[in-house]
Coordinates of C-alpha atoms in Angstrom, one line a residue:
M1 CA 139.4 167.4 106.5
I2 CA 139.3 170.0 103.9
T3 CA 137.7 167.4 101.6
T4 CA 134.8 166.3 103.9
T5 CA 132.1 169.0 104.8
T6 CA 130.7 168.8 108.6
R7 CA 127.0 169.1 109.0
Q8 CA 125.5 170.8 111.9
H9 CA 123.3 168.4 113.0
T10 CA 126.5 165.8 113.0
L11 CA 127.8 168.2 116.1
R12 CA 127.6 166.8 119.7
G13 CA 127.9 168.8 123.1
H14 CA 131.0 168.7 124.8
L15 CA 131.6 165.6 127.3
P16 CA 131.3 166.8 131.2
G17 CA 134.6 166.9 132.2
R18 CA 136.1 164.4 134.4
H19 CA 136.9 164.7 137.8
T20 CA 140.2 165.3 138.7
A21 CA 142.2 162.9 141.3
R22 CA 142.2 165.4 144.1
A23 CA 138.9 166.6 143.8
A24 CA 137.5 162.8 143.4
G25 CA 138.8 162.3 147.3
S26 CA 137.3 165.8 148.5
I27 CA 134.3 165.2 150.7
E28 CA 132.2 167.3 148.3
H29 CA 132.9 164.4 145.8
Q30 CA 131.9 161.5 148.1
A31 CA 129.0 163.2 149.2
M32 CA 128.0 163.3 145.4
L33 CA 128.5 159.5 145.0
A34 CA 126.7 158.7 148.3
A35 CA 123.7 160.3 146.1
R36 CA 124.1 158.5 143.1
L37 CA 126.1 155.2 143.4
T38 CA 123.6 152.7 143.8
L39 CA 123.7 149.1 145.1
R40 CA 124.7 147.7 141.8
D41 CA 127.3 150.2 141.2
K42 CA 129.1 149.4 144.4
W43 CA 128.8 145.4 143.4
V44 CA 130.7 146.1 140.4
L45 CA 132.9 148.3 142.3
A46 CA 133.4 145.5 144.6
L47 CA 134.2 142.9 141.6
L48 CA 136.4 145.2 139.8
H49 CA 138.5 145.0 143.2
E50 CA 138.5 141.2 143.4
H51 CA 139.2 140.5 139.8
R52 CA 141.6 143.6 138.8
V53 CA 140.3 144.3 135.3
L54 CA 136.9 143.5 133.3
T55 CA 136.1 144.5 130.0
T56 CA 132.5 146.3 128.9
A57 CA 131.0 142.9 127.6
Q58 CA 131.8 141.0 131.0
I59 CA 130.1 143.9 133.0
Q60 CA 127.5 143.5 130.7
D61 CA 127.4 139.6 131.1
A62 CA 127.4 140.2 134.6
A63 CA 125.2 143.3 135.7
F64 CA 123.5 144.9 132.8
P65 CA 120.2 144.0 130.1
S66 CA 122.1 145.0 127.4
G67 CA 125.3 146.9 125.7
R68 CA 123.8 150.1 125.6
S69 CA 122.8 150.4 129.3
A70 CA 126.2 149.1 130.4
R71 CA 128.0 151.2 128.3
Q72 CA 126.0 154.7 129.6
R73 CA 126.2 153.4 133.3
L74 CA 129.9 152.3 132.8
R75 CA 130.7 156.5 131.1
D76 CA 128.7 157.9 134.5
L77 CA 130.9 155.7 136.8
Y78 CA 134.5 156.6 134.7
L79 CA 133.8 160.3 134.4
W80 CA 133.1 159.7 138.2
R81 CA 136.6 158.4 138.4
A82 CA 134.8 155.5 140.4
I83 CA 136.4 153.5 137.9
S84 CA 139.0 153.9 135.4
R85 CA 139.6 152.4 132.0
F86 CA 142.2 151.6 129.1
Q87 CA 142.3 150.1 125.5
P88 CA 145.0 147.5 125.0
F89 CA 146.5 148.0 121.6
Q90 CA 145.1 145.6 118.6
Q91 CA 146.8 144.7 115.4
L92 CA 143.7 144.4 113.9
G93 CA 140.1 146.2 114.7
S94 CA 139.7 147.6 117.9
A95 CA 139.6 146.3 121.3
P96 CA 137.1 146.4 123.9
M97 CA 137.3 149.0 126.6
H98 CA 139.1 147.8 129.8
Y99 CA 138.2 148.7 133.4
V100 CA 139.5 149.2 137.1
L101 CA 139.3 150.3 140.1
G102 CA 139.1 153.9 140.1
P103 CA 140.4 156.2 143.0
A104 CA 137.0 157.5 143.9
G105 CA 135.6 153.7 144.2
A106 CA 138.2 152.8 146.1
A107 CA 137.3 155.5 148.4
V108 CA 133.8 154.1 148.8
L109 CA 134.8 150.7 149.3
A110 CA 137.1 151.2 152.0
A111 CA 134.2 153.7 153.8
E112 CA 132.1 151.0 153.5
H113 CA 134.0 148.5 155.3
G114 CA 135.2 151.0 157.8
L115 CA 138.3 151.2 156.3
E116 CA 141.3 153.5 155.1
V117 CA 142.2 153.2 151.3
K118 CA 145.5 151.9 152.1
D119 CA 144.1 149.8 154.1
L120 CA 142.9 148.1 150.8
G121 CA 146.2 147.6 149.4
Y122 CA 145.1 149.7 146.5
R123 CA 147.2 152.4 144.6
H124 CA 145.5 153.6 141.1
D125 CA 148.9 153.1 139.9
R126 CA 148.9 149.7 140.2
A127 CA 145.3 149.1 139.1
M128 CA 146.6 151.0 135.8
G129 CA 149.4 148.7 135.7
I130 CA 147.3 145.6 134.7
A131 CA 146.9 147.5 130.9
H132 CA 150.7 146.2 130.5
N133 CA 150.9 143.3 132.3
Q134 CA 151.7 140.0 130.1
R135 CA 149.2 138.2 132.1
L136 CA 146.5 140.5 130.9
T137 CA 145.0 138.4 128.4
H138 CA 144.8 135.4 131.0
T139 CA 143.5 137.7 133.4
V140 CA 141.0 138.8 131.0
G141 CA 140.7 135.0 129.8
V142 CA 139.9 133.8 133.4
N143 CA 137.2 136.4 134.3
D144 CA 135.2 135.6 130.9
F145 CA 134.8 131.8 132.1
F146 CA 133.6 132.8 135.2
T147 CA 131.5 136.2 134.0
S148 CA 129.8 133.7 131.0
L149 CA 128.5 131.3 134.2
I150 CA 127.4 134.7 135.5
A151 CA 125.5 135.5 132.5
R152 CA 123.8 131.6 131.8
T153 CA 122.8 132.3 136.3
R154 CA 121.0 135.5 135.2
R155 CA 119.1 133.4 132.3
T156 CA 118.4 130.3 134.1
H157 CA 116.5 129.1 137.2
T158 CA 117.9 126.3 137.4
D159 CA 122.0 127.0 137.8
A160 CA 123.8 129.8 139.5
L161 CA 127.6 130.4 140.1
V162 CA 127.3 130.9 144.1
A163 CA 130.9 131.4 144.3
W164 CA 133.7 133.0 142.4
W165 CA 137.5 133.8 144.1
S166 CA 140.5 135.6 141.9
E167 CA 143.6 134.2 141.9
A168 CA 145.3 136.8 144.6
R169 CA 142.6 135.3 146.9
C170 CA 143.1 131.3 146.2
A171 CA 147.3 132.5 146.8
R172 CA 146.4 133.9 150.2
L173 CA 144.6 130.6 150.9
F174 CA 146.7 128.2 149.1
G175 CA 149.5 130.2 147.9
D176 CA 152.1 127.7 149.7
L177 CA 151.1 124.7 147.7
V178 CA 149.2 125.8 144.4
I179 CA 148.1 128.9 143.0
P180 CA 144.9 128.3 141.1
D181 CA 143.7 130.7 138.5
G182 CA 140.0 130.7 140.4
Y183 CA 137.8 129.0 142.4
G184 CA 134.1 128.8 141.9
R185 CA 130.8 126.8 142.7
W186 CA 128.0 125.7 140.4
R187 CA 124.4 125.1 142.4
T188 CA 122.4 123.1 140.1
R189 CA 118.1 122.8 141.2
H190 CA 116.7 119.9 140.5
R191 CA 113.0 118.7 141.3
G192 CA 113.9 116.5 143.9
G193 CA 116.3 118.9 145.3
G194 CA 119.6 120.3 144.6
R195 CA 123.3 119.3 144.4
E196 CA 126.7 121.6 144.2
L197 CA 130.0 121.0 142.4
E198 CA 132.9 123.0 143.4
W199 CA 136.5 123.5 141.3
F200 CA 139.6 125.1 141.1
L201 CA 140.3 126.4 137.2
E202 CA 143.4 126.3 135.2
F203 CA 142.9 128.1 132.4
D204 CA 145.4 127.5 129.8
T205 CA 146.2 129.9 126.9
G206 CA 148.3 127.6 124.8
T207 CA 151.6 129.4 126.0
E208 CA 153.0 127.0 128.8
S209 CA 154.7 123.9 127.9
L210 CA 152.0 120.9 128.7
T211 CA 154.7 119.2 130.7
K212 CA 154.2 122.1 132.9
V213 CA 150.5 121.9 132.7
G214 CA 150.7 118.4 134.0
R215 CA 152.9 118.9 136.9
K216 CA 150.7 121.3 138.6
L217 CA 148.7 118.3 139.6
A218 CA 151.5 117.6 142.1
G219 CA 150.3 121.0 144.0
Y220 CA 146.7 120.3 143.9
A221 CA 147.6 116.9 145.4
R222 CA 149.7 117.9 148.4
L223 CA 147.0 120.3 148.7
A224 CA 144.0 117.9 149.4
D225 CA 145.8 115.6 151.2
S226 CA 146.3 118.9 153.8
T227 CA 142.9 119.7 154.0
G228 CA 141.2 116.1 153.8
I229 CA 139.0 117.5 150.4
A230 CA 139.0 116.0 147.1
T231 CA 138.5 119.6 145.1
P232 CA 138.4 118.8 141.4
V233 CA 140.2 120.6 138.7
L234 CA 139.0 121.9 135.9
V235 CA 141.7 122.9 132.7
W236 CA 140.3 124.7 130.3
L237 CA 142.5 125.1 126.8
P238 CA 141.9 127.1 123.8
T239 CA 141.0 124.4 121.2
T240 CA 140.6 120.5 121.1
R241 CA 143.8 119.9 119.3
R242 CA 145.7 121.5 122.7
E243 CA 143.7 119.3 124.7
A244 CA 144.6 115.8 123.5
G245 CA 148.1 117.1 124.0
A246 CA 147.2 118.2 127.5
R247 CA 145.1 115.3 128.5
A248 CA 148.4 113.2 127.8
A249 CA 150.7 114.6 129.7
L250 CA 148.0 115.3 132.6
A251 CA 147.4 111.8 132.3
R252 CA 150.9 110.9 132.9
A253 CA 150.9 113.0 135.9
H254 CA 147.6 112.2 137.5
A255 CA 148.9 108.7 137.4
D256 CA 152.5 109.0 139.4
L257 CA 150.2 110.5 142.1
D258 CA 150.0 108.5 145.4
D259 CA 146.4 108.2 145.6
P260 CA 145.0 109.7 142.1
R261 CA 141.4 109.1 143.2
T262 CA 141.9 111.8 145.8
L263 CA 142.3 114.7 142.4
P264 CA 139.6 114.6 139.9
V265 CA 140.6 115.9 137.1
A266 CA 138.2 117.2 133.9
T267 CA 139.2 119.0 130.8
A268 CA 137.4 121.1 128.0
A269 CA 138.3 123.3 124.9
A270 CA 137.4 126.6 124.1
D271 CA 136.3 125.9 120.2
L272 CA 133.3 123.1 121.4
L273 CA 131.1 125.9 122.1
D274 CA 129.1 127.3 119.5
P275 CA 129.9 130.6 118.9
A276 CA 126.3 131.6 117.4
A277 CA 124.8 130.4 121.1
P278 CA 123.0 133.3 122.5
H279 CA 125.0 132.9 125.5
P280 CA 127.8 129.8 125.5
S281 CA 129.5 129.5 128.3
P282 CA 131.5 126.3 130.4
A283 CA 127.8 125.1 132.0
E284 CA 127.2 123.3 128.6
P285 CA 128.1 119.7 127.8
V286 CA 131.8 119.9 127.3
W287 CA 133.7 118.5 130.1
L288 CA 135.8 115.5 129.7
P289 CA 136.9 113.3 132.9
L290 CA 140.4 112.2 133.1
T291 CA 141.4 108.9 133.7
S292 CA 145.1 107.6 134.0
A293 CA 144.0 104.3 132.2
R294 CA 142.6 106.0 129.3
A295 CA 143.2 110.0 128.5
D296 CA 142.5 109.9 125.3
R297 CA 138.6 108.1 125.4
A298 CA 136.2 110.0 123.4
G299 CA 133.6 111.1 125.3
P300 CA 131.2 111.0 126.8
R301 CA 131.3 114.7 127.8
H302 CA 129.2 116.0 130.6
S303 CA 128.0 119.8 131.8
L304 CA 129.1 121.4 134.8
A305 CA 125.8 120.5 136.5
D306 CA 126.3 117.2 135.7
L307 CA 130.1 116.4 135.9
A308 CA 130.3 115.3 139.9
D309 CA 128.4 112.3 138.3
A310 CA 131.7 111.1 136.6
W311 CA 133.3 110.8 140.2
P312 CA 130.8 108.6 142.2
G313 CA 132.8 108.9 145.0
L314 CA 133.4 112.8 145.5
A315 CA 131.8 114.1 148.5
P316 CA 129.4 117.2 148.3
P317 CA 131.3 120.5 149.2
A318 CA 131.5 121.5 152.5
G319 CA 129.8 124.7 154.5
P320 CA 126.6 126.7 153.7
D321 CA 128.3 129.1 151.1
A322 CA 131.6 130.0 150.1
E323 CA 132.5 132.7 152.8
G324 CA 132.1 130.7 155.5
D325 CA 134.3 127.9 153.7
E326 CA 137.0 130.6 152.8
A327 CA 137.3 131.1 156.7
E328 CA 137.5 127.1 157.4
A329 CA 140.0 127.5 154.9
G330 CA 142.4 129.6 157.2
D331 CA 142.3 133.1 155.0
D332 CA 142.3 136.1 158.2
T333 CA 139.1 137.7 156.3
A334 CA 137.1 137.3 159.0
A335 CA 139.5 138.3 161.5
S336 CA 141.3 140.6 160.3
P337 CA 139.5 144.4 159.0
Y338 CA 142.4 144.8 156.2
R339 CA 141.0 141.9 153.8
L340 CA 137.5 142.4 151.6
P341 CA 135.4 139.4 151.4
P342 CA 134.9 137.9 148.0
P343 CA 131.8 139.9 146.7
S344 CA 128.6 137.4 145.2
P345 CA 129.0 136.4 141.6
I346 CA 125.1 137.7 141.4
G347 CA 124.9 141.2 141.9
P348 CA 121.7 143.3 143.2
P349 CA 118.9 144.5 141.0
A350 CA 118.5 147.7 139.2
T351 CA 117.7 150.9 141.2
P352 CA 114.7 152.5 139.6
N353 CA 115.2 155.8 141.5
R354 CA 116.3 158.2 138.6
V355 CA 118.6 160.4 141.1
A356 CA 120.6 157.3 141.7
R357 CA 121.0 156.6 137.9
G358 CA 122.6 160.3 137.1
E359 CA 120.2 161.3 135.0
H360 CA 118.8 164.9 135.0

């Protein structure tokens, strides 16, 4: 503005140009990426392909030691068209930057698995379409649930998120019966050994009717009956007030099941977490198991590691790892080259290679 004098020292050099879509698909560009993309970069690309969209804070929780390092690396990946980004409109303040898989990143993932980009089912316009999808907030919320568990995993030696499947993967596996918002597996190590808990996530944003939330249990009961596996359903709600109403609806639906014991259910609310804590996450003692007899009983609440104690008859998860479980469940990932395996929730460490980081 004419009323504001620009100081010379405030000027910055021009940002390097971003490659065009055609250049990003060229042999020369792919050769450049081969020299610069680290294992951690490729893991972030795989996460974006699996889970559609991640914010800056979520990617930092999952892979970077600080916000500064995350922003710098994401900027490089954006300029190389390995990822794309958008910033949703927000009435007050600024929304965080949201990232999706870019065309050059899709080409890298496809080449790593010996596929063509079309075999991934990837299209850049569809990837960016999440920016206008009415379920954007829900998808980001689900991913926030799991990335906060990854952040806890990176900062503790006793707990670990060892599996995270997206809604799309769950739909391919179980969509004829029920479509969970996600699947997870939590491993806890103790002096006497370790144990694991697997679960399906129902992430509630407060927009669905509580009756509809309760009706979902029938689909999970059919899934448990068809597989013979009692997999807990964890329902995450925005407030304790919403949780109280949801528990009443869930208890009614749970009591109407043929065998309620085959479907363990627990609820928790986001406002139970301390926002001032360094790394709040659903691993904390916020989970309240559901009993058909007394849905409104107060406490005790359990941590994710101790939640299995609320269901003494619950069998431990079968299979050595999540990828093996997926093949057993009947998904065509193992048999077909056109499906990528689920990425590990814990990525590789950063590389000290200056060239690989794109530093000059």
